[in-house]
Amino acid sequence: EKKAVEMQKNLDLCHLNATPSGVIALSYLLPLVVVVFGSLISYGIFQLSFFLIFFMFAGLAMVPALQKVPTFMANTWRIKASNQMVQSIFYLVTYMRHTSNLERAVEFAADHLEPPLSLDFRKIIWDVETEKYSTIRDSADAYLGKWKEWDAEFVESFHLVESSLYESTDQRRLALLDKALDVILEGTYENMLHYAHSLKSPMTMLHMLGIILPIL
């Protein structure tokens, strides 16, 4: 059950029309087909029992690999979407500065972003149009829940953009929008610093083993 919940999150993130039970079923069915037909065809052509063993091990190796496909696709989706976070907040802020309408701002960002984040923003609007959520804010909050543990700065910036709708003066509204942009920029800068810092030790070790040690 715990594995199914995690897998469903990955499937929803990638907008895949599949279920955890379907993924598990395919991870056993496809290797079984490979083992049976691969072994029969290879043995019929080459008359060697080696291929029976080969396809047996190949089929067993495919089972965990196929079960990891949703996780791999979700991580790829997160990496590609993370590269567009700053740009998405910039588009939202740009539109909201002259027109305080969140739904139009999300649509504007979706039109100017590239996939995959543009698909996420279109899904926010789609869930409102199909009456899955009553307001654009409810739909956006449900989407942002997927990013809480991965990119807190993006979530905070988006909430600041939403909060600007309820400000009574233009000065306070514009200040919140500017703060939203500052939060995502500073968060991205901090993440880059941590990433560069974590690379320092491996690069030093590689330099010592690959360059200094051979020279010595």
mmCIF file with all atom_site columns, C-alpha atoms in Angstrom:
data_model
loop_
_atom_site.group_PDB
_atom_site.id
_atom_site.type_symbol
_atom_site.label_atom_id
_atom_site.label_alt_id
_atom_site.label_comp_id
_atom_site.label_asym_id
_atom_site.label_entity_id
_atom_site.label_seq_id
_atom_site.pdbx_PDB_ins_code
_atom_site.Cartn_x
_atom_site.Cartn_y
_atom_site.Cartn_z
_atom_site.occupancy
_atom_site.B_iso_or_equiv
_atom_site.pdbx_formal_charge
_atom_site.auth_seq_id
_atom_site.auth_comp_id
_atom_site.auth_asym_id
_atom_site.auth_atom_id
_atom_site.pdbx_PDB_model_num
ATOM 1   C CA . GLU A 1 1   ? 0.000   0.000   0.000   1.00 0.00 ? 1   GLU A CA 1
ATOM 2   C CA . LYS A 1 2   ? 2.818   2.422   0.845   1.00 0.00 ? 2   LYS A CA 1
ATOM 3   C CA . LYS A 1 3   ? 4.526   1.644   -2.452  1.00 0.00 ? 3   LYS A CA 1
ATOM 4   C CA . ALA A 1 4   ? 1.268   2.170   -4.347  1.00 0.00 ? 4   ALA A CA 1
ATOM 5   C CA . VAL A 1 5   ? 0.756   5.623   -2.817  1.00 0.00 ? 5   VAL A CA 1
ATOM 6   C CA . GLU A 1 6   ? 4.271   6.721   -3.781  1.00 0.00 ? 6   GLU A CA 1
ATOM 7   C CA . MET A 1 7   ? 3.912   5.296   -7.281  1.00 0.00 ? 7   MET A CA 1
ATOM 8   C CA . GLN A 1 8   ? 0.566   7.056   -7.753  1.00 0.00 ? 8   GLN A CA 1
ATOM 9   C CA . LYS A 1 9   ? 2.213   10.386  -6.885  1.00 0.00 ? 9   LYS A CA 1
ATOM 10  C CA . ASN A 1 10  ? 4.820   9.788   -9.580  1.00 0.00 ? 10  ASN A CA 1
ATOM 11  C CA . LEU A 1 11  ? 2.165   8.818   -12.126 1.00 0.00 ? 11  LEU A CA 1
ATOM 12  C CA . ASP A 1 12  ? 0.097   11.922  -11.333 1.00 0.00 ? 12  ASP A CA 1
ATOM 13  C CA . LEU A 1 13  ? 3.141   14.163  -11.585 1.00 0.00 ? 13  LEU A CA 1
ATOM 14  C CA . CYS A 1 14  ? 3.886   12.909  -15.098 1.00 0.00 ? 14  CYS A CA 1
ATOM 15  C CA . HIS A 1 15  ? 0.177   13.012  -16.091 1.00 0.00 ? 15  HIS A CA 1
ATOM 16  C CA . LEU A 1 16  ? 0.271   9.313   -16.966 1.00 0.00 ? 16  LEU A CA 1
ATOM 17  C CA . ASN A 1 17  ? -3.062  7.564   -17.414 1.00 0.00 ? 17  ASN A CA 1
ATOM 18  C CA . ALA A 1 18  ? -1.991  4.473   -15.484 1.00 0.00 ? 18  ALA A CA 1
ATOM 19  C CA . THR A 1 19  ? -2.435  2.860   -12.082 1.00 0.00 ? 19  THR A CA 1
ATOM 20  C CA . PRO A 1 20  ? 0.118   1.303   -9.691  1.00 0.00 ? 20  PRO A CA 1
ATOM 21  C CA . SER A 1 21  ? -1.496  -2.104  -10.179 1.00 0.00 ? 21  SER A CA 1
ATOM 22  C CA . GLY A 1 22  ? -1.163  -1.691  -13.942 1.00 0.00 ? 22  GLY A CA 1
ATOM 23  C CA . VAL A 1 23  ? 2.542   -0.850  -13.606 1.00 0.00 ? 23  VAL A CA 1
ATOM 24  C CA . ILE A 1 24  ? 3.158   -3.895  -11.402 1.00 0.00 ? 24  ILE A CA 1
ATOM 25  C CA . ALA A 1 25  ? 1.178   -6.151  -13.746 1.00 0.00 ? 25  ALA A CA 1
ATOM 26  C CA . LEU A 1 26  ? 3.171   -4.936  -16.755 1.00 0.00 ? 26  LEU A CA 1
ATOM 27  C CA . SER A 1 27  ? 6.463   -5.413  -14.883 1.00 0.00 ? 27  SER A CA 1
ATOM 28  C CA . TYR A 1 28  ? 5.689   -9.148  -14.605 1.00 0.00 ? 28  TYR A CA 1
ATOM 29  C CA . LEU A 1 29  ? 3.787   -9.702  -17.837 1.00 0.00 ? 29  LEU A CA 1
ATOM 30  C CA . LEU A 1 30  ? 6.319   -8.142  -20.215 1.00 0.00 ? 30  LEU A CA 1
ATOM 31  C CA . PRO A 1 31  ? 9.362   -10.043 -18.812 1.00 0.00 ? 31  PRO A CA 1
ATOM 32  C CA . LEU A 1 32  ? 7.322   -13.253 -18.956 1.00 0.00 ? 32  LEU A CA 1
ATOM 33  C CA . VAL A 1 33  ? 6.594   -12.648 -22.648 1.00 0.00 ? 33  VAL A CA 1
ATOM 34  C CA . VAL A 1 34  ? 10.286  -11.889 -23.266 1.00 0.00 ? 34  VAL A CA 1
ATOM 35  C CA . VAL A 1 35  ? 11.420  -15.024 -21.452 1.00 0.00 ? 35  VAL A CA 1
ATOM 36  C CA . VAL A 1 36  ? 8.977   -17.386 -23.166 1.00 0.00 ? 36  VAL A CA 1
ATOM 37  C CA . PHE A 1 37  ? 9.105   -16.114 -26.734 1.00 0.00 ? 37  PHE A CA 1
ATOM 38  C CA . GLY A 1 38  ? 12.777  -15.100 -26.632 1.00 0.00 ? 38  GLY A CA 1
ATOM 39  C CA . SER A 1 39  ? 13.820  -18.506 -25.355 1.00 0.00 ? 39  SER A CA 1
ATOM 40  C CA . LEU A 1 40  ? 11.669  -20.429 -27.821 1.00 0.00 ? 40  LEU A CA 1
ATOM 41  C CA . ILE A 1 41  ? 12.717  -18.413 -30.861 1.00 0.00 ? 41  ILE A CA 1
ATOM 42  C CA . SER A 1 42  ? 16.425  -18.403 -29.931 1.00 0.00 ? 42  SER A CA 1
ATOM 43  C CA . TYR A 1 43  ? 16.472  -22.111 -29.119 1.00 0.00 ? 43  TYR A CA 1
ATOM 44  C CA . GLY A 1 44  ? 14.625  -22.904 -32.335 1.00 0.00 ? 44  GLY A CA 1
ATOM 45  C CA . ILE A 1 45  ? 17.204  -20.996 -34.383 1.00 0.00 ? 45  ILE A CA 1
ATOM 46  C CA . PHE A 1 46  ? 20.492  -21.768 -32.620 1.00 0.00 ? 46  PHE A CA 1
ATOM 47  C CA . GLN A 1 47  ? 19.635  -24.994 -30.730 1.00 0.00 ? 47  GLN A CA 1
ATOM 48  C CA . LEU A 1 48  ? 21.604  -23.757 -27.687 1.00 0.00 ? 48  LEU A CA 1
ATOM 49  C CA . SER A 1 49  ? 20.422  -23.956 -24.093 1.00 0.00 ? 49  SER A CA 1
ATOM 50  C CA . PHE A 1 50  ? 22.530  -20.856 -23.319 1.00 0.00 ? 50  PHE A CA 1
ATOM 51  C CA . PHE A 1 51  ? 19.753  -18.626 -24.616 1.00 0.00 ? 51  PHE A CA 1
ATOM 52  C CA . LEU A 1 52  ? 17.253  -20.185 -22.213 1.00 0.00 ? 52  LEU A CA 1
ATOM 53  C CA . ILE A 1 53  ? 19.434  -19.125 -19.289 1.00 0.00 ? 53  ILE A CA 1
ATOM 54  C CA . PHE A 1 54  ? 20.158  -15.734 -20.836 1.00 0.00 ? 54  PHE A CA 1
ATOM 55  C CA . PHE A 1 55  ? 16.508  -14.815 -21.348 1.00 0.00 ? 55  PHE A CA 1
ATOM 56  C CA . MET A 1 56  ? 15.615  -16.139 -17.914 1.00 0.00 ? 56  MET A CA 1
ATOM 57  C CA . PHE A 1 57  ? 18.077  -13.769 -16.219 1.00 0.00 ? 57  PHE A CA 1
ATOM 58  C CA . ALA A 1 58  ? 17.127  -10.953 -18.597 1.00 0.00 ? 58  ALA A CA 1
ATOM 59  C CA . GLY A 1 59  ? 13.456  -11.354 -17.668 1.00 0.00 ? 59  GLY A CA 1
ATOM 60  C CA . LEU A 1 60  ? 14.238  -11.340 -13.941 1.00 0.00 ? 60  LEU A CA 1
ATOM 61  C CA . ALA A 1 61  ? 16.305  -8.173  -14.363 1.00 0.00 ? 61  ALA A CA 1
ATOM 62  C CA . MET A 1 62  ? 13.464  -6.454  -16.219 1.00 0.00 ? 62  MET A CA 1
ATOM 63  C CA . VAL A 1 63  ? 11.001  -6.827  -13.322 1.00 0.00 ? 63  VAL A CA 1
ATOM 64  C CA . PRO A 1 64  ? 12.567  -4.282  -10.887 1.00 0.00 ? 64  PRO A CA 1
ATOM 65  C CA . ALA A 1 65  ? 13.647  -2.064  -13.794 1.00 0.00 ? 65  ALA A CA 1
ATOM 66  C CA . LEU A 1 66  ? 10.071  -1.731  -15.118 1.00 0.00 ? 66  LEU A CA 1
ATOM 67  C CA . GLN A 1 67  ? 8.743   -1.053  -11.622 1.00 0.00 ? 67  GLN A CA 1
ATOM 68  C CA . LYS A 1 68  ? 11.196  1.858   -11.335 1.00 0.00 ? 68  LYS A CA 1
ATOM 69  C CA . VAL A 1 69  ? 10.056  3.467   -14.604 1.00 0.00 ? 69  VAL A CA 1
ATOM 70  C CA . PRO A 1 70  ? 7.451   5.794   -12.951 1.00 0.00 ? 70  PRO A CA 1
ATOM 71  C CA . THR A 1 71  ? 10.060  6.956   -10.429 1.00 0.00 ? 71  THR A CA 1
ATOM 72  C CA . PHE A 1 72  ? 12.589  7.585   -13.184 1.00 0.00 ? 72  PHE A CA 1
ATOM 73  C CA . MET A 1 73  ? 10.054  9.499   -15.289 1.00 0.00 ? 73  MET A CA 1
ATOM 74  C CA . ALA A 1 74  ? 8.933   11.558  -12.289 1.00 0.00 ? 74  ALA A CA 1
ATOM 75  C CA . ASN A 1 75  ? 12.517  12.498  -11.399 1.00 0.00 ? 75  ASN A CA 1
ATOM 76  C CA . THR A 1 76  ? 13.167  13.487  -15.015 1.00 0.00 ? 76  THR A CA 1
ATOM 77  C CA . TRP A 1 77  ? 9.980   15.562  -14.983 1.00 0.00 ? 77  TRP A CA 1
ATOM 78  C CA . ARG A 1 78  ? 11.016  17.290  -11.738 1.00 0.00 ? 78  ARG A CA 1
ATOM 79  C CA . ILE A 1 79  ? 14.475  18.107  -13.085 1.00 0.00 ? 79  ILE A CA 1
ATOM 80  C CA . LYS A 1 80  ? 13.121  19.601  -16.302 1.00 0.00 ? 80  LYS A CA 1
ATOM 81  C CA . ALA A 1 81  ? 10.358  21.496  -14.480 1.00 0.00 ? 81  ALA A CA 1
ATOM 82  C CA . SER A 1 82  ? 12.797  22.849  -11.875 1.00 0.00 ? 82  SER A CA 1
ATOM 83  C CA . ASN A 1 83  ? 14.747  24.536  -14.658 1.00 0.00 ? 83  ASN A CA 1
ATOM 84  C CA . GLN A 1 84  ? 11.614  26.573  -15.504 1.00 0.00 ? 84  GLN A CA 1
ATOM 85  C CA . MET A 1 85  ? 10.533  27.573  -11.991 1.00 0.00 ? 85  MET A CA 1
ATOM 86  C CA . VAL A 1 86  ? 12.130  31.026  -12.048 1.00 0.00 ? 86  VAL A CA 1
ATOM 87  C CA . GLN A 1 87  ? 10.802  31.708  -15.519 1.00 0.00 ? 87  GLN A CA 1
ATOM 88  C CA . SER A 1 88  ? 7.270   30.664  -14.541 1.00 0.00 ? 88  SER A CA 1
ATOM 89  C CA . ILE A 1 89  ? 7.180   32.994  -11.519 1.00 0.00 ? 89  ILE A CA 1
ATOM 90  C CA . PHE A 1 90  ? 8.564   35.775  -13.720 1.00 0.00 ? 90  PHE A CA 1
ATOM 91  C CA . TYR A 1 91  ? 5.698   35.318  -16.202 1.00 0.00 ? 91  TYR A CA 1
ATOM 92  C CA . LEU A 1 92  ? 3.128   35.245  -13.401 1.00 0.00 ? 92  LEU A CA 1
ATOM 93  C CA . VAL A 1 93  ? 4.527   38.402  -11.818 1.00 0.00 ? 93  VAL A CA 1
ATOM 94  C CA . THR A 1 94  ? 4.815   40.164  -15.181 1.00 0.00 ? 94  THR A CA 1
ATOM 95  C CA . TYR A 1 95  ? 1.136   39.572  -15.961 1.00 0.00 ? 95  TYR A CA 1
ATOM 96  C CA . MET A 1 96  ? -0.110  40.234  -12.429 1.00 0.00 ? 96  MET A CA 1
ATOM 97  C CA . ARG A 1 97  ? 1.643   43.601  -12.271 1.00 0.00 ? 97  ARG A CA 1
ATOM 98  C CA . HIS A 1 98  ? -0.731  45.128  -14.820 1.00 0.00 ? 98  HIS A CA 1
ATOM 99  C CA . THR A 1 99  ? -3.751  42.780  -14.469 1.00 0.00 ? 99  THR A CA 1
ATOM 100 C CA . SER A 1 100 ? -4.606  41.264  -11.085 1.00 0.00 ? 100 SER A CA 1
ATOM 101 C CA . ASN A 1 101 ? -6.167  38.056  -12.391 1.00 0.00 ? 101 ASN A CA 1
ATOM 102 C CA . LEU A 1 102 ? -4.599  34.758  -11.334 1.00 0.00 ? 102 LEU A CA 1
ATOM 103 C CA . GLU A 1 103 ? -6.357  32.580  -13.901 1.00 0.00 ? 103 GLU A CA 1
ATOM 104 C CA . ARG A 1 104 ? -5.228  34.812  -16.771 1.00 0.00 ? 104 ARG A CA 1
ATOM 105 C CA . ALA A 1 105 ? -1.727  34.944  -15.321 1.00 0.00 ? 105 ALA A CA 1
ATOM 106 C CA . VAL A 1 106 ? -1.489  31.136  -15.174 1.00 0.00 ? 106 VAL A CA 1
ATOM 107 C CA . GLU A 1 107 ? -2.783  30.929  -18.745 1.00 0.00 ? 107 GLU A CA 1
ATOM 108 C CA . PHE A 1 108 ? -0.232  33.542  -19.834 1.00 0.00 ? 108 PHE A CA 1
ATOM 109 C CA . ALA A 1 109 ? 2.599   31.565  -18.204 1.00 0.00 ? 109 ALA A CA 1
ATOM 110 C CA . ALA A 1 110 ? 1.377   28.302  -19.763 1.00 0.00 ? 110 ALA A CA 1
ATOM 111 C CA . ASP A 1 111 ? 1.357   29.901  -23.229 1.00 0.00 ? 111 ASP A CA 1
ATOM 112 C CA . HIS A 1 112 ? 4.942   31.153  -22.929 1.00 0.00 ? 112 HIS A CA 1
ATOM 113 C CA . LEU A 1 113 ? 6.582   28.252  -21.077 1.00 0.00 ? 113 LEU A CA 1
ATOM 114 C CA . GLU A 1 114 ? 7.915   25.096  -22.673 1.00 0.00 ? 114 GLU A CA 1
ATOM 115 C CA . PRO A 1 115 ? 6.897   21.603  -21.535 1.00 0.00 ? 115 PRO A CA 1
ATOM 116 C CA . PRO A 1 116 ? 6.827   20.101  -18.989 1.00 0.00 ? 116 PRO A CA 1
ATOM 117 C CA . LEU A 1 117 ? 5.868   23.024  -16.747 1.00 0.00 ? 117 LEU A CA 1
ATOM 118 C CA . SER A 1 118 ? 3.500   24.449  -19.349 1.00 0.00 ? 118 SER A CA 1
ATOM 119 C CA . LEU A 1 119 ? 1.502   21.201  -19.158 1.00 0.00 ? 119 LEU A CA 1
ATOM 120 C CA . ASP A 1 120 ? 1.285   21.540  -15.378 1.00 0.00 ? 120 ASP A CA 1
ATOM 121 C CA . PHE A 1 121 ? -0.065  25.075  -15.654 1.00 0.00 ? 121 PHE A CA 1
ATOM 122 C CA . ARG A 1 122 ? -2.596  24.048  -18.297 1.00 0.00 ? 122 ARG A CA 1
ATOM 123 C CA . LYS A 1 123 ? -3.682  21.224  -15.990 1.00 0.00 ? 123 LYS A CA 1
ATOM 124 C CA . ILE A 1 124 ? -4.353  23.791  -13.238 1.00 0.00 ? 124 ILE A CA 1
ATOM 125 C CA . ILE A 1 125 ? -6.743  25.621  -15.559 1.00 0.00 ? 125 ILE A CA 1
ATOM 126 C CA . TRP A 1 126 ? -8.225  22.386  -16.896 1.00 0.00 ? 126 TRP A CA 1
ATOM 127 C CA . ASP A 1 127 ? -9.142  21.162  -13.402 1.00 0.00 ? 127 ASP A CA 1
ATOM 128 C CA . VAL A 1 128 ? -11.135 24.369  -12.867 1.00 0.00 ? 128 VAL A CA 1
ATOM 129 C CA . GLU A 1 129 ? -12.880 24.164  -16.244 1.00 0.00 ? 129 GLU A CA 1
ATOM 130 C CA . THR A 1 130 ? -13.854 20.528  -15.617 1.00 0.00 ? 130 THR A CA 1
ATOM 131 C CA . GLU A 1 131 ? -15.117 21.535  -12.148 1.00 0.00 ? 131 GLU A CA 1
ATOM 132 C CA . LYS A 1 132 ? -12.715 19.290  -10.290 1.00 0.00 ? 132 LYS A CA 1
ATOM 133 C CA . TYR A 1 133 ? -11.947 22.392  -8.207  1.00 0.00 ? 133 TYR A CA 1
ATOM 134 C CA . SER A 1 134 ? -14.251 25.344  -7.745  1.00 0.00 ? 134 SER A CA 1
ATOM 135 C CA . THR A 1 135 ? -11.592 28.083  -7.982  1.00 0.00 ? 135 THR A CA 1
ATOM 136 C CA . ILE A 1 136 ? -8.223  28.571  -9.624  1.00 0.00 ? 136 ILE A CA 1
ATOM 137 C CA . ARG A 1 137 ? -6.650  28.991  -6.200  1.00 0.00 ? 137 ARG A CA 1
ATOM 138 C CA . ASP A 1 138 ? -7.898  25.584  -4.999  1.00 0.00 ? 138 ASP A CA 1
ATOM 139 C CA . SER A 1 139 ? -6.548  23.976  -8.167  1.00 0.00 ? 139 SER A CA 1
ATOM 140 C CA . ALA A 1 140 ? -3.195  25.731  -7.805  1.00 0.00 ? 140 ALA A CA 1
ATOM 141 C CA . ASP A 1 141 ? -2.902  24.762  -4.131  1.00 0.00 ? 141 ASP A CA 1
ATOM 142 C CA . ALA A 1 142 ? -3.534  21.115  -5.000  1.00 0.00 ? 142 ALA A CA 1
ATOM 143 C CA . TYR A 1 143 ? -0.786  21.298  -7.622  1.00 0.00 ? 143 TYR A CA 1
ATOM 144 C CA . LEU A 1 144 ? 1.650   23.069  -5.299  1.00 0.00 ? 144 LEU A CA 1
ATOM 145 C CA . GLY A 1 145 ? 1.225   20.272  -2.766  1.00 0.00 ? 145 GLY A CA 1
ATOM 146 C CA . LYS A 1 146 ? 3.264   18.071  -5.108  1.00 0.00 ? 146 LYS A CA 1
ATOM 147 C CA . TRP A 1 147 ? 6.238   20.455  -4.852  1.00 0.00 ? 147 TRP A CA 1
ATOM 148 C CA . LYS A 1 148 ? 6.342   21.125  -1.108  1.00 0.00 ? 148 LYS A CA 1
ATOM 149 C CA . GLU A 1 149 ? 9.109   18.616  -0.431  1.00 0.00 ? 149 GLU A CA 1
ATOM 150 C CA . TRP A 1 150 ? 11.012  19.346  -3.643  1.00 0.00 ? 150 TRP A CA 1
ATOM 151 C CA . ASP A 1 151 ? 10.968  23.112  -4.163  1.00 0.00 ? 151 ASP A CA 1
ATOM 152 C CA . ALA A 1 152 ? 9.662   25.072  -1.181  1.00 0.00 ? 152 ALA A CA 1
ATOM 153 C CA . GLU A 1 153 ? 10.750  28.407  -2.691  1.00 0.00 ? 153 GLU A CA 1
ATOM 154 C CA . PHE A 1 154 ? 8.539   27.878  -5.735  1.00 0.00 ? 154 PHE A CA 1
ATOM 155 C CA . VAL A 1 155 ? 5.567   27.085  -3.511  1.00 0.00 ? 155 VAL A CA 1
ATOM 156 C CA . GLU A 1 156 ? 6.183   30.138  -1.336  1.00 0.00 ? 156 GLU A CA 1
ATOM 157 C CA . SER A 1 157 ? 6.575   32.412  -4.354  1.00 0.00 ? 157 SER A CA 1
ATOM 158 C CA . PHE A 1 158 ? 3.355   31.138  -5.896  1.00 0.00 ? 158 PHE A CA 1
ATOM 159 C CA . HIS A 1 159 ? 1.499   31.739  -2.624  1.00 0.00 ? 159 HIS A CA 1
ATOM 160 C CA . LEU A 1 160 ? 2.834   35.294  -2.529  1.00 0.00 ? 160 LEU A CA 1
ATOM 161 C CA . VAL A 1 161 ? 1.488   35.841  -6.026  1.00 0.00 ? 161 VAL A CA 1
ATOM 162 C CA . GLU A 1 162 ? -1.893  34.529  -4.854  1.00 0.00 ? 162 GLU A CA 1
ATOM 163 C CA . SER A 1 163 ? -1.803  36.779  -1.776  1.00 0.00 ? 163 SER A CA 1
ATOM 164 C CA . SER A 1 164 ? -1.336  39.852  -3.934  1.00 0.00 ? 164 SER A CA 1
ATOM 165 C CA . LEU A 1 165 ? -4.946  39.418  -5.103  1.00 0.00 ? 165 LEU A CA 1
ATOM 166 C CA . TYR A 1 166 ? -6.217  40.388  -1.660  1.00 0.00 ? 166 TYR A CA 1
ATOM 167 C CA . GLU A 1 167 ? -4.192  43.557  -1.145  1.00 0.00 ? 167 GLU A CA 1
ATOM 168 C CA . SER A 1 168 ? -6.212  46.769  -1.019  1.00 0.00 ? 168 SER A CA 1
ATOM 169 C CA . THR A 1 169 ? -3.574  49.084  -2.528  1.00 0.00 ? 169 THR A CA 1
ATOM 170 C CA . ASP A 1 170 ? -1.482  48.809  -5.656  1.00 0.00 ? 170 ASP A CA 1
ATOM 171 C CA . GLN A 1 171 ? 1.660   49.634  -3.730  1.00 0.00 ? 171 GLN A CA 1
ATOM 172 C CA . ARG A 1 172 ? 1.300   46.656  -1.379  1.00 0.00 ? 172 ARG A CA 1
ATOM 173 C CA . ARG A 1 173 ? 0.216   44.408  -4.258  1.00 0.00 ? 173 ARG A CA 1
ATOM 174 C CA . LEU A 1 174 ? 3.294   45.261  -6.323  1.00 0.00 ? 174 LEU A CA 1
ATOM 175 C CA . ALA A 1 175 ? 5.519   44.854  -3.272  1.00 0.00 ? 175 ALA A CA 1
ATOM 176 C CA . LEU A 1 176 ? 4.222   41.302  -2.769  1.00 0.00 ? 176 LEU A CA 1
ATOM 177 C CA . LEU A 1 177 ? 4.804   40.477  -6.428  1.00 0.00 ? 177 LEU A CA 1
ATOM 178 C CA . ASP A 1 178 ? 8.375   41.763  -6.230  1.00 0.00 ? 178 ASP A CA 1
ATOM 179 C CA . LYS A 1 179 ? 8.910   39.735  -3.064  1.00 0.00 ? 179 LYS A CA 1
ATOM 180 C CA . ALA A 1 180 ? 7.648   36.608  -4.848  1.00 0.00 ? 180 ALA A CA 1
ATOM 181 C CA . LEU A 1 181 ? 10.284  37.084  -7.521  1.00 0.00 ? 181 LEU A CA 1
ATOM 182 C CA . ASP A 1 182 ? 12.994  37.737  -4.919  1.00 0.00 ? 182 ASP A CA 1
ATOM 183 C CA . VAL A 1 183 ? 12.102  34.554  -3.001  1.00 0.00 ? 183 VAL A CA 1
ATOM 184 C CA . ILE A 1 184 ? 12.425  32.279  -6.040  1.00 0.00 ? 184 ILE A CA 1
ATOM 185 C CA . LEU A 1 185 ? 15.663  33.971  -7.155  1.00 0.00 ? 185 LEU A CA 1
ATOM 186 C CA . GLU A 1 186 ? 17.267  33.759  -3.720  1.00 0.00 ? 186 GLU A CA 1
ATOM 187 C CA . GLY A 1 187 ? 16.114  30.160  -3.295  1.00 0.00 ? 187 GLY A CA 1
ATOM 188 C CA . THR A 1 188 ? 17.589  29.184  -6.653  1.00 0.00 ? 188 THR A CA 1
ATOM 189 C CA . TYR A 1 189 ? 20.852  30.910  -5.751  1.00 0.00 ? 189 TYR A CA 1
ATOM 190 C CA . GLU A 1 190 ? 21.040  29.034  -2.440  1.00 0.00 ? 190 GLU A CA 1
ATOM 191 C CA . ASN A 1 191 ? 20.342  25.718  -4.174  1.00 0.00 ? 191 ASN A CA 1
ATOM 192 C CA . MET A 1 192 ? 23.132  26.417  -6.666  1.00 0.00 ? 192 MET A CA 1
ATOM 193 C CA . LEU A 1 193 ? 25.551  27.177  -3.816  1.00 0.00 ? 193 LEU A CA 1
ATOM 194 C CA . HIS A 1 194 ? 24.671  23.931  -2.021  1.00 0.00 ? 194 HIS A CA 1
ATOM 195 C CA . TYR A 1 195 ? 25.033  21.979  -5.266  1.00 0.00 ? 195 TYR A CA 1
ATOM 196 C CA . ALA A 1 196 ? 28.429  23.518  -5.992  1.00 0.00 ? 196 ALA A CA 1
ATOM 197 C CA . HIS A 1 197 ? 29.549  22.867  -2.402  1.00 0.00 ? 197 HIS A CA 1
ATOM 198 C CA . SER A 1 198 ? 28.504  19.209  -2.596  1.00 0.00 ? 198 SER A CA 1
ATOM 199 C CA . LEU A 1 199 ? 30.559  18.821  -5.786  1.00 0.00 ? 199 LEU A CA 1
ATOM 200 C CA . LYS A 1 200 ? 33.722  20.177  -4.178  1.00 0.00 ? 200 LYS A CA 1
ATOM 201 C CA . SER A 1 201 ? 34.748  17.004  -2.305  1.00 0.00 ? 201 SER A CA 1
ATOM 202 C CA . PRO A 1 202 ? 34.161  14.579  -5.228  1.00 0.00 ? 202 PRO A CA 1
ATOM 203 C CA . MET A 1 203 ? 36.043  16.875  -7.595  1.00 0.00 ? 203 MET A CA 1
ATOM 204 C CA . THR A 1 204 ? 38.928  17.179  -5.140  1.00 0.00 ? 204 THR A CA 1
ATOM 205 C CA . MET A 1 205 ? 39.075  13.389  -4.782  1.00 0.00 ? 205 MET A CA 1
ATOM 206 C CA . LEU A 1 206 ? 38.970  12.950  -8.564  1.00 0.00 ? 206 LEU A CA 1
ATOM 207 C CA . HIS A 1 207 ? 41.770  15.500  -8.945  1.00 0.00 ? 207 HIS A CA 1
ATOM 208 C CA . MET A 1 208 ? 43.926  13.736  -6.352  1.00 0.00 ? 208 MET A CA 1
ATOM 209 C CA . LEU A 1 209 ? 43.402  10.220  -7.734  1.00 0.00 ? 209 LEU A CA 1
ATOM 210 C CA . GLY A 1 210 ? 43.302  11.083  -11.429 1.00 0.00 ? 210 GLY A CA 1
ATOM 211 C CA . ILE A 1 211 ? 46.017  13.750  -11.687 1.00 0.00 ? 211 ILE A CA 1
ATOM 212 C CA . ILE A 1 212 ? 48.179  14.162  -8.593  1.00 0.00 ? 212 ILE A CA 1
ATOM 213 C CA . LEU A 1 213 ? 48.629  10.450  -7.816  1.00 0.00 ? 213 LEU A CA 1
ATOM 214 C CA . PRO A 1 214 ? 49.645  9.436   -11.371 1.00 0.00 ? 214 PRO A CA 1
ATOM 215 C CA . ILE A 1 215 ? 52.146  12.335  -11.485 1.00 0.00 ? 215 ILE A CA 1
ATOM 216 C CA . LEU A 1 216 ? 53.661  11.260  -8.169  1.00 0.00 ? 216 LEU A CA 1
#
